[in-house]
Coordinates of N, CA and C in Angstrom, one line a residue:
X1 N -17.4 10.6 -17.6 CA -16.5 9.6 -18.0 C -15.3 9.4 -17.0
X2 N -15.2 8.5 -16.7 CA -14.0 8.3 -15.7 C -12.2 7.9 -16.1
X3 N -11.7 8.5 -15.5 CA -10.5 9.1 -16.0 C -9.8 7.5 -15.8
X4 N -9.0 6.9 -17.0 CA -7.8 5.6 -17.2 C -6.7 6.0 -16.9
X5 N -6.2 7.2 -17.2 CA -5.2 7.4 -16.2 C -4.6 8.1 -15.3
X6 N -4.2 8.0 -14.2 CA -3.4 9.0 -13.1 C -2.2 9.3 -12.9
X7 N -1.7 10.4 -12.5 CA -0.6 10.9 -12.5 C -0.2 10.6 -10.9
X8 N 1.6 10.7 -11.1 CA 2.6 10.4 -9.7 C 1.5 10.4 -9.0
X9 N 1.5 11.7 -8.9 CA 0.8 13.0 -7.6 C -0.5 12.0 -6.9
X10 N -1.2 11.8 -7.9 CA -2.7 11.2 -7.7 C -2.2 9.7 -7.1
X11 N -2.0 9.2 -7.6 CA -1.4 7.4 -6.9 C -0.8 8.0 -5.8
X12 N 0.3 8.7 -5.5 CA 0.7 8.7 -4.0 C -0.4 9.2 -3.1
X13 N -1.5 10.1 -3.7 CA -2.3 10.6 -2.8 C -3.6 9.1 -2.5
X14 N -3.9 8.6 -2.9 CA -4.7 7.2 -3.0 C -4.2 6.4 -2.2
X15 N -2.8 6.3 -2.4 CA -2.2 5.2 -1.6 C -1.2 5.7 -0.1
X16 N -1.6 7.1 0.2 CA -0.9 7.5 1.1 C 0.3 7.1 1.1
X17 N 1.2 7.5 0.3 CA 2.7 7.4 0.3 C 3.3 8.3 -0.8
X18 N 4.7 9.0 -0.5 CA 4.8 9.6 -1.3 C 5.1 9.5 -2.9
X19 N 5.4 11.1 -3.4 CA 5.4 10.4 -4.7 C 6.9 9.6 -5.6
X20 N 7.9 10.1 -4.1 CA 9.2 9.4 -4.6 C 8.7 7.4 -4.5
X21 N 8.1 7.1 -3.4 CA 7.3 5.8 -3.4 C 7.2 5.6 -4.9
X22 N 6.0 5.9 -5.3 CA 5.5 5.9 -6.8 C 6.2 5.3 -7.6
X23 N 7.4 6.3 -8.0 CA 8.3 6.8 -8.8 C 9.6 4.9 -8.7
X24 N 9.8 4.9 -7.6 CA 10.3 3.5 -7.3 C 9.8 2.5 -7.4
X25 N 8.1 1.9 -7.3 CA 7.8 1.5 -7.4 C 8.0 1.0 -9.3
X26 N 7.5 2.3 -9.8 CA 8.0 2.2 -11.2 C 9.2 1.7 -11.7
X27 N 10.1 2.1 -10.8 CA 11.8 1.5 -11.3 C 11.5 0.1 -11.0
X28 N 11.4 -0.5 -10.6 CA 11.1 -1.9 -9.4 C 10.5 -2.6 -10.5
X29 N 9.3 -1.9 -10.9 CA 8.2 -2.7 -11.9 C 7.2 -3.6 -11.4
X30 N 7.3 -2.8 -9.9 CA 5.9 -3.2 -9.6 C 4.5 -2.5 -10.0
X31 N 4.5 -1.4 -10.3 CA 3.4 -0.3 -10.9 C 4.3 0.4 -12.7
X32 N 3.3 -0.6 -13.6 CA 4.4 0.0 -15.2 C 3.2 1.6 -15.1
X33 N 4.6 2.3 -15.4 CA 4.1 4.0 -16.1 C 3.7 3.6 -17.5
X34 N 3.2 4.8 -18.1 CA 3.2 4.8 -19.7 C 3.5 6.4 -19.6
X35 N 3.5 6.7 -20.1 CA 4.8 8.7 -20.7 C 3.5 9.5 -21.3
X36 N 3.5 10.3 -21.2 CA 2.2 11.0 -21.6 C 3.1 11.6 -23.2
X37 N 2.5 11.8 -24.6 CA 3.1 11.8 -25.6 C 3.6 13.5 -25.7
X38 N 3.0 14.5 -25.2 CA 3.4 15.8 -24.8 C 4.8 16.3 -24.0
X39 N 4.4 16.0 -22.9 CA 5.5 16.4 -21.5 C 6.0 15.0 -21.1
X40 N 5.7 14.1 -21.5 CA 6.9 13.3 -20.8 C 6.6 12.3 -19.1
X41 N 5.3 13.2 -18.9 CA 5.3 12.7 -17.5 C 4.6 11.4 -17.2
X42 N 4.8 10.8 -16.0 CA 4.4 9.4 -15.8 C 3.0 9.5 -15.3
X43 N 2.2 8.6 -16.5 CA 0.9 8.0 -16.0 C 0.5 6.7 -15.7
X44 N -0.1 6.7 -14.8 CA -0.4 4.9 -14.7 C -2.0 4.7 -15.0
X45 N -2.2 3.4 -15.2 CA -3.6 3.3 -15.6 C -4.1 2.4 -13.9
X46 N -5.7 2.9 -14.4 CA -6.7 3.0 -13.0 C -6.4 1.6 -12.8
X47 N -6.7 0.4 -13.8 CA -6.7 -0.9 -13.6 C -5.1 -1.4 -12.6
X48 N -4.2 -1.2 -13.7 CA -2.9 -1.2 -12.9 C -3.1 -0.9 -11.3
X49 N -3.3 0.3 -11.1 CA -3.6 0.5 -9.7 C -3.8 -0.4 -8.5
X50 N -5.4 -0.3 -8.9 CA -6.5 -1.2 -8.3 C -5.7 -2.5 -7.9
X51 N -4.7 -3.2 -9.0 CA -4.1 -4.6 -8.6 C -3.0 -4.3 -7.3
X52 N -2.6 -3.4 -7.8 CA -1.2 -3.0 -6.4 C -2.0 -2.5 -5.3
X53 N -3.1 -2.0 -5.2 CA -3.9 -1.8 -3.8 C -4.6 -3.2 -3.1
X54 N -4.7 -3.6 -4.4 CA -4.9 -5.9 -3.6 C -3.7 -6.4 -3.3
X55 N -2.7 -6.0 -4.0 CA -1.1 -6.4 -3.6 C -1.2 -6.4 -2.2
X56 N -0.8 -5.0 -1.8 CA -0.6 -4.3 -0.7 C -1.7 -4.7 0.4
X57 N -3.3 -4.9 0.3 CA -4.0 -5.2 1.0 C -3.5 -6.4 1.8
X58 N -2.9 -7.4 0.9 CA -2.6 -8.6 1.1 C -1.1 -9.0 2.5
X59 N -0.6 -7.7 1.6 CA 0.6 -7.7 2.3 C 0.9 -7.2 3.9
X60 N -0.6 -6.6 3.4 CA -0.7 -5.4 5.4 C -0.9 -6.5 6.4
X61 N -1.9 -7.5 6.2 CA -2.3 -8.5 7.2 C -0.9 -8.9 7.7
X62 N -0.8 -9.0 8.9 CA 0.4 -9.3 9.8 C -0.5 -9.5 10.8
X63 N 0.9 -10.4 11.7 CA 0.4 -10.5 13.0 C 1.7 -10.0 14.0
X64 N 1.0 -9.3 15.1 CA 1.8 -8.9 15.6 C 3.0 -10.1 16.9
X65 N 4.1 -9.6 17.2 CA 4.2 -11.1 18.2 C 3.4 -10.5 19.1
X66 N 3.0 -12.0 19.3 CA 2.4 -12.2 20.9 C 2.8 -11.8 22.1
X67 N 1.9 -10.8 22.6 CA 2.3 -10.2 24.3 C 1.6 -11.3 24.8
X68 N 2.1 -11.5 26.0 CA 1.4 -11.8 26.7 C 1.3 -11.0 28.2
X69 N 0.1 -11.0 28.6 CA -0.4 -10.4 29.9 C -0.8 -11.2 31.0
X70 N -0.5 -10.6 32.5 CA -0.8 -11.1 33.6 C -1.4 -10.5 34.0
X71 N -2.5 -11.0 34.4 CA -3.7 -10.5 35.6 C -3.2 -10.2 36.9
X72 N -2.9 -9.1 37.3 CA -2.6 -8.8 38.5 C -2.9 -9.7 39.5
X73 N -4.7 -9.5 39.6 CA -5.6 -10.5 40.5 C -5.3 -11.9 40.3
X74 N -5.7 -12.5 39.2 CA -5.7 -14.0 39.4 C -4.5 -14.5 39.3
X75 N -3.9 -13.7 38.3 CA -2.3 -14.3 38.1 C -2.2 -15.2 37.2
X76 N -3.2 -15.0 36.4 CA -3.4 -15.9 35.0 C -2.7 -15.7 34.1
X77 N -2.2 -15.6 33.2 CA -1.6 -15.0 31.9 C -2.2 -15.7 30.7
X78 N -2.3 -14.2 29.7 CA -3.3 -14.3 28.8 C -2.7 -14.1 27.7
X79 N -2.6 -14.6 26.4 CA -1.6 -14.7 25.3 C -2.6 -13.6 24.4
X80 N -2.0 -12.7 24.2 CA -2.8 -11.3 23.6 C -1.8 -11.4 21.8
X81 N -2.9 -11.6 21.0 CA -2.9 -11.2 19.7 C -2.9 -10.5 19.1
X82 N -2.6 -9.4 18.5 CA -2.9 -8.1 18.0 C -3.0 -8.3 16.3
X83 N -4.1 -8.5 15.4 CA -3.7 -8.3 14.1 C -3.9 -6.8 13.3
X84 N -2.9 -6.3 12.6 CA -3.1 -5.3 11.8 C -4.1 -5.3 10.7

């Protein structure tokens, strides 16, 4: 059975950032916690997740500015794109 919800620890390890990340995110209210009824500690659910990793997918595409390069030989110049 697959687990609905994860802890700090687990989201920062998924999304490569730490768990102070997380934890702000939470303040922010871009990722809602729910409190675990025992200890108190913050869980998020898988679905939640999943949407802030399409967030963030969305958000990575950039483009870098444009270099441009000169061909030593021809002496052309070549307008170089770089996307992340």
């Amino acid at each position: 059975m697959p687990k609905k919800f994860l802890t700090v620890k687990e989201v920062a390890r998924l999304l490569n950032v730490t768990p102070l990340t997380v934890r702000n995110w939470d303040a922010k209210g871009k990722l809602t916690a729910y409190r675990h009824p025992m200890n108190n500690y913050r869980l998020y659910k898988v679905e939640a997740l999943e949407e802030l990793m399409k967030e963030l997918e969305i958000s990575k595409v950039a483009v870098k500015i444009p270099k441009v390069a000169q061909s030593p030989k021809s002496g052309v110049r070549k307008l170089k794109i770089d996307i992340l």
